[in-house]
Coordinates of C-alpha atoms in Angstrom, one line a residue:
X778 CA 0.0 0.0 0.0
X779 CA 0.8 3.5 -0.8
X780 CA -0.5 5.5 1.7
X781 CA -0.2 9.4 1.2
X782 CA 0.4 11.1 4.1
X783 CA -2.0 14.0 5.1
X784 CA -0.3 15.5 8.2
X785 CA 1.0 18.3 6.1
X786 CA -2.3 20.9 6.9
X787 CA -2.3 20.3 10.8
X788 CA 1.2 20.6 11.1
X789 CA 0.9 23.6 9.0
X790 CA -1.8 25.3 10.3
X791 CA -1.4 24.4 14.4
X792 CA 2.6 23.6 14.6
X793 CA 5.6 25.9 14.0
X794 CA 7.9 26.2 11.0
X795 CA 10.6 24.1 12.7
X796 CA 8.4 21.1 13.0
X797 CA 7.0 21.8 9.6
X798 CA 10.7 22.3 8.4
X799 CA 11.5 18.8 10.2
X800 CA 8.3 17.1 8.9
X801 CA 8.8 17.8 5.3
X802 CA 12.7 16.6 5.2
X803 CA 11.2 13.5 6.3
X804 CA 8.3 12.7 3.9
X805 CA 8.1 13.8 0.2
X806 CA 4.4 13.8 0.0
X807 CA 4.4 16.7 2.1
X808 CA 7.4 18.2 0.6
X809 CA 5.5 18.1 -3.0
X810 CA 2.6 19.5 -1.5
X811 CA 4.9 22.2 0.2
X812 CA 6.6 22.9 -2.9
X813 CA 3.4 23.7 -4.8
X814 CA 1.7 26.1 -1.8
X815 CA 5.3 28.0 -2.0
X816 CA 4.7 28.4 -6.2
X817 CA 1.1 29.2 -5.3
X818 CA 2.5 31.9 -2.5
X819 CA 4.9 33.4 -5.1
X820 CA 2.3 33.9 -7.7
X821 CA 0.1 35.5 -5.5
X822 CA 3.0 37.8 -3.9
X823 CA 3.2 38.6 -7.5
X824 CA 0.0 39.5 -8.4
X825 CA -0.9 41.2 -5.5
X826 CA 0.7 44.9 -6.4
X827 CA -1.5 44.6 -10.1
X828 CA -4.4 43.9 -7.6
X829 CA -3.9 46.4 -5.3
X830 CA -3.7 48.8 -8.1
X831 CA -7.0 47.9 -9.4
X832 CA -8.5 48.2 -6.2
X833 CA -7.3 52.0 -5.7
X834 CA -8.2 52.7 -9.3
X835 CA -11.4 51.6 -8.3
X836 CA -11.7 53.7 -5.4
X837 CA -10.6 56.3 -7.1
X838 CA -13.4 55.8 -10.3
X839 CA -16.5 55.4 -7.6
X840 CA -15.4 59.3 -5.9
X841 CA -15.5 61.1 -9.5
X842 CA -18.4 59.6 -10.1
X843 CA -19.9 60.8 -6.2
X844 CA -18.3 64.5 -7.1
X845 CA -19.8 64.4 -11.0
X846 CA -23.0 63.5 -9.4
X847 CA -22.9 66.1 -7.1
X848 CA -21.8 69.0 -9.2
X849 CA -24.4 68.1 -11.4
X850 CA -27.1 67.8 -9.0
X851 CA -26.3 71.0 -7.1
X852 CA -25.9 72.8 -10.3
X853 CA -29.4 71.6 -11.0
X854 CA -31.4 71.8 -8.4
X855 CA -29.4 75.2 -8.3
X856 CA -30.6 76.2 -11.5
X857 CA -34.3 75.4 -11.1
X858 CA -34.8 77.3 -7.9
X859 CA -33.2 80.3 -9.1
X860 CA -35.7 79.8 -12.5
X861 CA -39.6 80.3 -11.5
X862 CA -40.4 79.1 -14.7
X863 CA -38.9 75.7 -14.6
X864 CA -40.2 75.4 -11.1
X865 CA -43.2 76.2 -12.1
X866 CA -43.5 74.5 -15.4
X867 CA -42.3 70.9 -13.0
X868 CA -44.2 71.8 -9.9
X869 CA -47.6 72.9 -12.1
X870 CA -47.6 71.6 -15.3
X871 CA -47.5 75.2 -16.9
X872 CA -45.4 78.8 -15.9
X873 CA -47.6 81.0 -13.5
X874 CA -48.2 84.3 -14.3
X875 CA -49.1 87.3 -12.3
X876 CA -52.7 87.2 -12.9
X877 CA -52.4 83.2 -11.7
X878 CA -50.9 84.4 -8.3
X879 CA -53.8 86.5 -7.6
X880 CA -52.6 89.6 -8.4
X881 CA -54.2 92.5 -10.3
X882 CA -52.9 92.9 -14.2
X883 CA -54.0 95.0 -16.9
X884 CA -54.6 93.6 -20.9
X885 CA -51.4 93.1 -21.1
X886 CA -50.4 90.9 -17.9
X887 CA -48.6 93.4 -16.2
X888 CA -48.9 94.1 -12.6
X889 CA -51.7 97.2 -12.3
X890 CA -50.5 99.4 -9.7
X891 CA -53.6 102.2 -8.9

């Protein structure tokens, strides 16, 4: 029988390097399986500085779209309250005029002042 040995992850995770160190110059299952997690660790320890840089170009994508989305909103909302008639055309339907306010106007829809 050719029994594989499967100490390698306890000793790992719950024992120190020097038993690990010790283990693996004594079995070469363990010291295959420790050869491939030490490839696996250096392609990760090389991947991770292209990762990070995604992650802070990320970051930095999602806050100019917050500050777009707030120029343009405060531009906007500052634009229709400074402009009755886009106020009033979204709030009514139509632009309100003097005479709808209650106030007295001549033919022309100006402001009568007796």
């Amino acid at each position: 029988m050719n029994d594989k040995c499967s100490k390698y992850e306890t000793i790992f995770t719950f024992r120190s390097d020097e038993e690990l160190k010790d283990h693996i110059k004594s079995c070469p299952d363990c010291e295959e399986i420790h050869s491939k997690m030490e490839k696996v660790s250096k392609l990760i320890q090389e991947v991770k500085p292209f990762y990070m840089k995604k992650q802070k170009n990320t970051l930095k994508f999602r806050a100019a779209c917050v500050l777009l989305f707030l120029i343009v909103g405060g531009s906007t909302i500052g634009l229709i309250s400074t402009n009755t008639d886009i106020s009033d055309t979204i709030m009514y339907g139509t632009t309100l005029s003097a005479e709808d306010l209650g106030f007295p106007v001549d033919s022309y829809g100006l402001i009568s002042v007796e």
